[in-house]
Tab-separated table of C-alpha atoms in Angstrom:
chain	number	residue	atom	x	y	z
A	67	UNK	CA	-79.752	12.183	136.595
A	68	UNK	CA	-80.988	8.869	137.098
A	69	UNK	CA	-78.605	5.887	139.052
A	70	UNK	CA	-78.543	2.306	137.956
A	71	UNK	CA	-77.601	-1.138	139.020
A	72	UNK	CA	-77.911	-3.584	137.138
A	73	UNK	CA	-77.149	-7.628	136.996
A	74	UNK	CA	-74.965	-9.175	134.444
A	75	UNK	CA	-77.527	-10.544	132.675
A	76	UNK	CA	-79.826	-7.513	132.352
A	77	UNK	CA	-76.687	-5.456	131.433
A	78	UNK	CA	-75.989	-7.638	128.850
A	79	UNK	CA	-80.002	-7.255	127.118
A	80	UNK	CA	-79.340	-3.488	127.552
A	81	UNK	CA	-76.136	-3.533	126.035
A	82	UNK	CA	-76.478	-5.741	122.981
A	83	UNK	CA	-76.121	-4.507	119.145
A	84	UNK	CA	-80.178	-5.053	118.827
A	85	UNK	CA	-80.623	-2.644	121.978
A	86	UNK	CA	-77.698	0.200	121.224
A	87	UNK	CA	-78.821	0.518	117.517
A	88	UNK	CA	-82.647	0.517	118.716
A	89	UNK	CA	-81.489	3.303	121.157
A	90	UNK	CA	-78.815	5.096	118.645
A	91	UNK	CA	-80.121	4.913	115.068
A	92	UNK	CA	-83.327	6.888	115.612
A	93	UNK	CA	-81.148	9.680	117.443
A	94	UNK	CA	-79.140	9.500	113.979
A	95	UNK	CA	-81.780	9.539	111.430
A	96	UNK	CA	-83.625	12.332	113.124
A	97	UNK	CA	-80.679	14.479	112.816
A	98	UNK	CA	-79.959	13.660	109.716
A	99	UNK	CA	-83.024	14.673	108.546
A	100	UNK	CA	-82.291	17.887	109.054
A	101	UNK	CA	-79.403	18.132	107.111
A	102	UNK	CA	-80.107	19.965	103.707
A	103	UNK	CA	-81.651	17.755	101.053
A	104	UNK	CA	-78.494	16.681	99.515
A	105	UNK	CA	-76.295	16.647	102.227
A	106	UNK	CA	-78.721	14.326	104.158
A	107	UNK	CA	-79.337	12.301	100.660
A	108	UNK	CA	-75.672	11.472	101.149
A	109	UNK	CA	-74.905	10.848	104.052
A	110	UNK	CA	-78.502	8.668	104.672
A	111	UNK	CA	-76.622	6.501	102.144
A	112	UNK	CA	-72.811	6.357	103.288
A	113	UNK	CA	-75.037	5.554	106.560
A	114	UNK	CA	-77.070	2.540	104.850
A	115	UNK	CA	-80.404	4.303	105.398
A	116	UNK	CA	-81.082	4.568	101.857
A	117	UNK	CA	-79.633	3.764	98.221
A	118	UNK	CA	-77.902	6.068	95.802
A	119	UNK	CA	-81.818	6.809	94.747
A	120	UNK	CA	-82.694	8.044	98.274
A	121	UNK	CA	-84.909	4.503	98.867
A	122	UNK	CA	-84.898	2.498	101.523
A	123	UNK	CA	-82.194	0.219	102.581
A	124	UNK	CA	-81.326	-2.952	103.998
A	125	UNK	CA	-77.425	-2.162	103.705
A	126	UNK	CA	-75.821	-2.164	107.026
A	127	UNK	CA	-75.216	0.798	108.868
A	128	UNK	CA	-72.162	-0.006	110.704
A	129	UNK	CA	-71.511	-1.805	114.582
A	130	UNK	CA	-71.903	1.290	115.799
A	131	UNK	CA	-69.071	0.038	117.836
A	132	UNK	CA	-68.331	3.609	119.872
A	133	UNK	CA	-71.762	3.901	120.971
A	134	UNK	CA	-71.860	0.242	122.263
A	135	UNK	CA	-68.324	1.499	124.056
A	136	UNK	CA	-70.016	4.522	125.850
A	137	UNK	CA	-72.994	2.735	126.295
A	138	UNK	CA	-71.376	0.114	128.553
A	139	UNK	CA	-68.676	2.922	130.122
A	140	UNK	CA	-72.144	4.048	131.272
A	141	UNK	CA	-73.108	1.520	133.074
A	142	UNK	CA	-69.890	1.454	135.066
A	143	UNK	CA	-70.183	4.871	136.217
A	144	UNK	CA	-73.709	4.250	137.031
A	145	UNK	CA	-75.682	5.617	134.302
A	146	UNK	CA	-78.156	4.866	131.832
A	147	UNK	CA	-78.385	4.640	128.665
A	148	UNK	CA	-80.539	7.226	128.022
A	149	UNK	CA	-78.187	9.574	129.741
A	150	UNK	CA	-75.716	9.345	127.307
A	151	UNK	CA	-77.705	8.388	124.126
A	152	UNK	CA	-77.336	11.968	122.537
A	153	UNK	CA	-73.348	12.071	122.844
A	154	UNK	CA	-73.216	8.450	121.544
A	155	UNK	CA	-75.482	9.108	117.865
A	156	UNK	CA	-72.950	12.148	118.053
A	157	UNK	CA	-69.869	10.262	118.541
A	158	UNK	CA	-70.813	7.896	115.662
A	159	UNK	CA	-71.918	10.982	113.163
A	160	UNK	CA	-68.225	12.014	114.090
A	161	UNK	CA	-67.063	8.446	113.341
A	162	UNK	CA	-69.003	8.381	109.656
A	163	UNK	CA	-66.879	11.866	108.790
A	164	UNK	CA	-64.275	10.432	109.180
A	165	UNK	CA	-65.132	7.153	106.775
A	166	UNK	CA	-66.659	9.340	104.272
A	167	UNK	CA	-63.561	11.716	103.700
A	168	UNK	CA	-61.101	8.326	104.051
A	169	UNK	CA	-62.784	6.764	101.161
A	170	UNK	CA	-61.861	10.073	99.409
A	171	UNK	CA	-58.281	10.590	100.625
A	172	UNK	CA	-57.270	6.488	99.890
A	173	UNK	CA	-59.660	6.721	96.807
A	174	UNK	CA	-61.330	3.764	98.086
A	175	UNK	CA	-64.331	2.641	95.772
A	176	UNK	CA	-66.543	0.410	98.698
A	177	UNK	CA	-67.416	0.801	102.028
A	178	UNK	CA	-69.483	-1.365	103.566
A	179	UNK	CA	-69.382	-3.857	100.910
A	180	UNK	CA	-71.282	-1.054	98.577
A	181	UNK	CA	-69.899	2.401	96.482
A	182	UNK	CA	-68.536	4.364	98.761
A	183	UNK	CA	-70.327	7.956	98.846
A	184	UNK	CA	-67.789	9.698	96.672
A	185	UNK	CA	-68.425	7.087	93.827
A	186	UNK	CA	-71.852	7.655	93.705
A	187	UNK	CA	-72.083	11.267	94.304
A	188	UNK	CA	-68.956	12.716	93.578
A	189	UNK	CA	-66.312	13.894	95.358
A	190	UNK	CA	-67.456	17.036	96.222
A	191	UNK	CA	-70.322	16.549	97.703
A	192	UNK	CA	-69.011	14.001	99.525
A	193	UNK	CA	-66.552	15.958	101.045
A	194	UNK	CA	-69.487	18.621	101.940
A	195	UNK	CA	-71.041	15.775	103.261
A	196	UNK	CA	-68.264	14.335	105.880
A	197	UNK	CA	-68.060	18.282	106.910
A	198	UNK	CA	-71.513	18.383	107.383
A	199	UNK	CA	-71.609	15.412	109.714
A	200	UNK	CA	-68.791	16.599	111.532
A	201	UNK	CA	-70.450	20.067	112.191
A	202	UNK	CA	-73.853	18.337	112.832
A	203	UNK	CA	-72.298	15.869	115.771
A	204	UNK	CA	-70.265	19.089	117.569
A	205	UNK	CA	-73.942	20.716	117.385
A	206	UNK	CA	-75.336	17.968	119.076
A	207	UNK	CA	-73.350	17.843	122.101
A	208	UNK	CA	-73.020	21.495	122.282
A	209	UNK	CA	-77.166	21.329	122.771
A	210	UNK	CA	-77.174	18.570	124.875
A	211	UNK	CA	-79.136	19.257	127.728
A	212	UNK	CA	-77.337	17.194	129.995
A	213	UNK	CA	-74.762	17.736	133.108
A	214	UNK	CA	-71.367	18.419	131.802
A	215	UNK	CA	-71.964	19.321	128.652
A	216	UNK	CA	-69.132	21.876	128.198
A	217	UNK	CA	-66.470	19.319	129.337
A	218	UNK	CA	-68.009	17.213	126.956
A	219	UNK	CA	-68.457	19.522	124.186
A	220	UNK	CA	-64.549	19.799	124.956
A	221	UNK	CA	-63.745	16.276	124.965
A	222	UNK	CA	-65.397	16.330	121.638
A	223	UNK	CA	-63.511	18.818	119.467
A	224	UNK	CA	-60.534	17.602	121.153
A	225	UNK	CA	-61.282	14.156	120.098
A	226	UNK	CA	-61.779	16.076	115.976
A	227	UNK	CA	-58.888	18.089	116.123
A	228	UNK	CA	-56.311	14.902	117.419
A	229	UNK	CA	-58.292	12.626	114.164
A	230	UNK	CA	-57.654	15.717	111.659
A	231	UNK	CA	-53.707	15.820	112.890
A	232	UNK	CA	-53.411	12.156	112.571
A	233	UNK	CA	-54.947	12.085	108.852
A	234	UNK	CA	-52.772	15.468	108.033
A	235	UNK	CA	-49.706	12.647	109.449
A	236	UNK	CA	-50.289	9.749	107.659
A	237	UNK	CA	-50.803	11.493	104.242
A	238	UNK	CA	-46.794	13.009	104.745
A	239	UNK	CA	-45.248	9.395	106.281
A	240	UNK	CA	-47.214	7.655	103.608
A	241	UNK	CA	-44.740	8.957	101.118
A	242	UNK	CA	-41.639	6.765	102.132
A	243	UNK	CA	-40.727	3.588	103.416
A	244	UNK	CA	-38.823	4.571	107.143
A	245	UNK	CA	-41.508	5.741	109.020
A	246	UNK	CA	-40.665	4.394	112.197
A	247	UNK	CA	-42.813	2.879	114.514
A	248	UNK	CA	-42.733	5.881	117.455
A	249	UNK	CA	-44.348	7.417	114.658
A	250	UNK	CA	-46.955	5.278	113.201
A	251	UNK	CA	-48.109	4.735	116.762
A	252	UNK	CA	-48.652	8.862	116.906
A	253	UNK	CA	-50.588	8.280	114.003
A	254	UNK	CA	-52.850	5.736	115.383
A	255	UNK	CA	-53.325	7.383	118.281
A	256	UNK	CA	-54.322	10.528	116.834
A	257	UNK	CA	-56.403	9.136	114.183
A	258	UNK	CA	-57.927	6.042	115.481
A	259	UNK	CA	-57.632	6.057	119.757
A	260	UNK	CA	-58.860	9.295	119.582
A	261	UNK	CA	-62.888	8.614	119.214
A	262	UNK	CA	-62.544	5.239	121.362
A	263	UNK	CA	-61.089	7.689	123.856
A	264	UNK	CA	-63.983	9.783	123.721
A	265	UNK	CA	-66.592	7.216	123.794
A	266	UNK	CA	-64.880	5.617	127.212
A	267	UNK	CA	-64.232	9.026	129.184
A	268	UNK	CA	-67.595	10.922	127.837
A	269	UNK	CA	-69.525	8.716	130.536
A	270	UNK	CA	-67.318	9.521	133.319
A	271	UNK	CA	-67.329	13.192	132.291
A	272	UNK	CA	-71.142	13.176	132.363
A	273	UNK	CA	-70.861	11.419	136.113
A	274	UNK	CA	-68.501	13.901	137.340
A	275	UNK	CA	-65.939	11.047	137.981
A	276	UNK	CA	-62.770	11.535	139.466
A	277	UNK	CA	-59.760	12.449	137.377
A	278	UNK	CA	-57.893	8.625	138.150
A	279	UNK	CA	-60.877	7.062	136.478
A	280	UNK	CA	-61.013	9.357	133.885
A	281	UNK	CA	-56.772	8.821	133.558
A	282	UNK	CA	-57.278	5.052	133.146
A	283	UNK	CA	-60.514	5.332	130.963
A	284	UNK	CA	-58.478	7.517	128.339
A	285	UNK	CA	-55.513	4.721	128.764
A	286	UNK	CA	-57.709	1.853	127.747
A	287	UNK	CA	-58.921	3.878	124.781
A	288	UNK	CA	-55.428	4.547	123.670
A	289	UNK	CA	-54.371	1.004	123.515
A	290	UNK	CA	-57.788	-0.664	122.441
A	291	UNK	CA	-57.279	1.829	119.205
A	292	UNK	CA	-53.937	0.515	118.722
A	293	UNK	CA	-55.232	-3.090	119.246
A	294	UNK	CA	-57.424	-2.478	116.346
A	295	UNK	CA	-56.156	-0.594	113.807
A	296	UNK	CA	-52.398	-3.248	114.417
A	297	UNK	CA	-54.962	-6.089	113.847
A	298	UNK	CA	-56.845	-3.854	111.093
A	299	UNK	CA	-53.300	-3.568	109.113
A	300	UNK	CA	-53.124	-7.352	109.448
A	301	UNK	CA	-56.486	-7.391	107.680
A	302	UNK	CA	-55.942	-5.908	105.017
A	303	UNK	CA	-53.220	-7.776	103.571
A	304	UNK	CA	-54.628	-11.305	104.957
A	305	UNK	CA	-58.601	-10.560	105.818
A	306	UNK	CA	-61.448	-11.718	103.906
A	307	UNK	CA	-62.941	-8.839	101.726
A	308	UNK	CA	-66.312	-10.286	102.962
A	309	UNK	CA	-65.961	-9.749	106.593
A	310	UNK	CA	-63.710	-6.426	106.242
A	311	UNK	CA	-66.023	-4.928	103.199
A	312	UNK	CA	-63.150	-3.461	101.587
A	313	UNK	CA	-60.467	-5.130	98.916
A	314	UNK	CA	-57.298	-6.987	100.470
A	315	UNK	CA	-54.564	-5.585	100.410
A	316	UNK	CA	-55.545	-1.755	99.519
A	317	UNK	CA	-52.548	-0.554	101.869
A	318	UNK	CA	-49.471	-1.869	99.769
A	319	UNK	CA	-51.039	-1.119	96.642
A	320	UNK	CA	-51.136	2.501	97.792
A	321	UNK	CA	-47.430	1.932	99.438
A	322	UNK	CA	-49.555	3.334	102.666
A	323	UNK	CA	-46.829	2.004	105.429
A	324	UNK	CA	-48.912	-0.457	107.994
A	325	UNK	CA	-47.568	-2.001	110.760
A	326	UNK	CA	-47.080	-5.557	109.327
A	327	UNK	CA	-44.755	-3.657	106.316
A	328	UNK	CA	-42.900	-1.408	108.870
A	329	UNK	CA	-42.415	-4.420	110.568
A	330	UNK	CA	-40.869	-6.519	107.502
A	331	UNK	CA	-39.128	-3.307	105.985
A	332	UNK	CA	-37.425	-3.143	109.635
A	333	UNK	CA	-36.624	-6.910	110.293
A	334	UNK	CA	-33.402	-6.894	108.020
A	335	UNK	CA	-32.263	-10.302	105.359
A	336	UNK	CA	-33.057	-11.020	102.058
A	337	UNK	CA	-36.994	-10.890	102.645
A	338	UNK	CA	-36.811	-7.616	104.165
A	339	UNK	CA	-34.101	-5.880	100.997
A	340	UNK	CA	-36.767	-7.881	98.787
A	341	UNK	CA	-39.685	-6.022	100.108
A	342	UNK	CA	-37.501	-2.914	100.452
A	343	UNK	CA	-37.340	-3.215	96.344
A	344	UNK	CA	-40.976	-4.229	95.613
A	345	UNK	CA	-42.093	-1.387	97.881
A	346	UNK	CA	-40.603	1.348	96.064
A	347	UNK	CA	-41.047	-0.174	92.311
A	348	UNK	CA	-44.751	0.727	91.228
A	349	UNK	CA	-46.008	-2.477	90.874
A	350	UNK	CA	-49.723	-2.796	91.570
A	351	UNK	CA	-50.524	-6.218	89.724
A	352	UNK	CA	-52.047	-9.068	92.256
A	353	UNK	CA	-49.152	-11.029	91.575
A	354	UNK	CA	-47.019	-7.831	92.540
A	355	UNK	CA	-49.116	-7.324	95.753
A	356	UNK	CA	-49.036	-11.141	96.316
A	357	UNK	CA	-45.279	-11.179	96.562
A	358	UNK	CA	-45.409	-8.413	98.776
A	359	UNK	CA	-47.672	-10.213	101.000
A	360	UNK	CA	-45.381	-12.891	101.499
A	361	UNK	CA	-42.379	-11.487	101.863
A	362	UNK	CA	-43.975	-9.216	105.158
A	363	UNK	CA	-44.535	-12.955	106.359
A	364	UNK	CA	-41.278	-13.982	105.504
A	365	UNK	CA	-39.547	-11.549	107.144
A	366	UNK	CA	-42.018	-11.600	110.169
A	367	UNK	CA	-43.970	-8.609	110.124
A	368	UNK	CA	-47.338	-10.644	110.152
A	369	UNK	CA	-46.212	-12.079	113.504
A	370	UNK	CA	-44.940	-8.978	115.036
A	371	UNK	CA	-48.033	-7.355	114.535
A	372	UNK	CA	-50.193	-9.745	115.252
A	373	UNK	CA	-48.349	-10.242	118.710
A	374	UNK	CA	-47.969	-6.187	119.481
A	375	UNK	CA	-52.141	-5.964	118.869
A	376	UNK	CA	-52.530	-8.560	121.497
A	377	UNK	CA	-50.031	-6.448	124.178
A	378	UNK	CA	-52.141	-3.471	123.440
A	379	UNK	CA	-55.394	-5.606	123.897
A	380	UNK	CA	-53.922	-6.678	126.974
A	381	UNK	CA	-52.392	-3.601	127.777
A	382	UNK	CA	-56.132	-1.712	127.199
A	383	UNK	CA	-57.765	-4.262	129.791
A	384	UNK	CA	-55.446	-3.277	132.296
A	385	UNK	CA	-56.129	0.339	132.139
A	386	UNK	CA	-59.802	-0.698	131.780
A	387	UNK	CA	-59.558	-2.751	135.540
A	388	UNK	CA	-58.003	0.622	137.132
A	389	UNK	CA	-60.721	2.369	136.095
A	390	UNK	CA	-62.948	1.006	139.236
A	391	UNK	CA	-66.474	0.606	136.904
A	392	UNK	CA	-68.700	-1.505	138.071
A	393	UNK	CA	-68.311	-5.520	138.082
A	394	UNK	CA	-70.909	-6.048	135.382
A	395	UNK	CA	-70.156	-3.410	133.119
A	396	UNK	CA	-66.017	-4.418	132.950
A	397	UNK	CA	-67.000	-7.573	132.457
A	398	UNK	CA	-68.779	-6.180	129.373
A	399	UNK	CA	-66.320	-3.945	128.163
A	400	UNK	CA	-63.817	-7.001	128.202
A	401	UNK	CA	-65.763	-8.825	126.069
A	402	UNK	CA	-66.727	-5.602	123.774
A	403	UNK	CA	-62.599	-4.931	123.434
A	404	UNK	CA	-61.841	-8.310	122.262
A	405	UNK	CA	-65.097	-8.189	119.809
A	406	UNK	CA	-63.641	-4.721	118.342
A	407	UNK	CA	-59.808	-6.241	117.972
A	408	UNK	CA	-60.534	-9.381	117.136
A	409	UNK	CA	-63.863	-9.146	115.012
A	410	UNK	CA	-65.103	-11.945	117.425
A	411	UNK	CA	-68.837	-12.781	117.125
């Protein structure tokens, strides 16, 4: 296995969104391909390959933010990119099942600014189609020629079962108002922290790193996934439909309990026993949601979330400094943490 060291600058060419996709998307649409015909005619479009006819696309195909993530963790540990491009397509065809059965469970219609899969093709197939990604992704790390690749293989299915528990979660706390916020952070870190997890300590499993890097590495995953999804709940009741690519406020209207609402629900006063009452009513009108919005201001949730992403984002970069990866590639994964929380260009 090949050794690098590389400059800031030429670890930044390596490591931008033009270079990871160049590396990453062919890996993906190869083993796509050999999906069965309407399992890969699916997922090709949930994907952006295609459109619902099986054409090509110019629809985007996602950041492919956890293969920029392992990409860079790469670097640190003194790897290439080619070293780890098979686990990061992998990691991302893990990623996509995830999307394509959460569009089913939250019967969301778009994705990506489009019809989500299940819209288009039903949700049957869909669902067939999220399995089939999952099952196509363990496959490729399982045949992954490279060092490690039962600790990885591992780290994988570990990484599937902890995002299946923390869907199975949220579908039983989603049914009431007190979750508390011990458990919503289970949640996120089952569900969300999981795959960032993955995509930082793959790298160092690959390197045969010690266990203190590979400690720290699975710390900063933990908290950049509850950086995100904290400032992800603050998106959806306040983002812009055009840069998230779903509708605002698709949370409350399902009475799905985010951190900004757990917040308000928790704060206590008038704004709180308001939103308390609007919560469990079944309003769904945008005046209705509207309300709703503001009172979770009101009563402060927006800024206790909104501050508790940014100690996780902080929290994340400390973990990420113990980890010991090189200069250049920290320097990178700063800047890719804050990109991922903050949606920063």
């Amino acid at each position: 296995m090949s050794t690098l060291d590389t400059s800031s600058t030429g670890l930044q060419a390596l490591l931008s969104p033009g270079a990871v996709r160049a590396a990453v998307l062919p890996v993906v649409r190869q083993q796509i391909s050999s999906l069965e015909p309407t399992l890969a005619r699916i997922c090709s479009y949930h994907l952006g390959f295609t459109d619902e006819h099986g054409d090509p696309s110019g629809a985007a195909s996602g950041k492919l933010t956890r293969a920029s993530l392992m990409t860079a963790a790469a670097q640190g540990v003194g790897l290439r990119p080619e070293d780890v491009r098979i686990p990061a397509a992998a990691l991302e065809l893990l990623h996509n099942s995830t999307l394509v059965h959460d569009d089913i469970i939250d019967a969301d219609e778009l994705r990506r600014g489009r019809p989500a899969a299940w819209k288009v093709f039903g949700v049957g197939p869909a669902i067939l189609a999220g399995d089939a990604l999952q099952a196509l992704a363990l496959q490729m790390v399982v045949d992954d020629p490279g060092p490690c690749r039962a600790e990885i293989s591992s780290a994988f299915a570990e990484a599937l079962r902890l995002v299946l528990s923390g869907q199975s979660r949220e579908l039983t706390v989603r049914l009431g108002s007190g979750t508390g916020i011990a458990e919503y952070d289970r949640i996120l870190e089952e569900k969300t922290s999981a795959l960032l997890q993955c995509a930082l300590v793959t790298p160092a499993l690959r390197a045969g790193s010690p266990e203190h890097v590979l400690t720290a590495l699975r710390g900063a995953g933990r908290h950049l996934g509850l950086a995100f999804q904290i400032f992800n709940d603050v998106e959806d009741v306040w983002g812009d439909p055009a840069v998230t690519g779903k509708p605002v406020r698709g949370d409350i209207g399902r009475r799905n309990p985010s951190f900004p609402v757990l917040a308000g629900l928790s704060a206590g006063g008038p704004p709180s026993e308001r939103l308390r009452e609007l919560w469990h009513s079944d309003g769904t009108s945008a005046a209705h949601l509207q309300e709703m919005a503001d009172l979770i201001e009101e009563s402060g949730g927006r800024h206790r979330a909104e501050q508790r992403s940014r100690n996780h984002l902080e929290s994340a970069l400390e973990d990420l400094g113990r980890a010991g990866l090189s200069p250049a590639a920290t320097a990178e994964l700063t800047a890719l943490f804050d990109r991922i929380v903050n949606r920063t260009a």
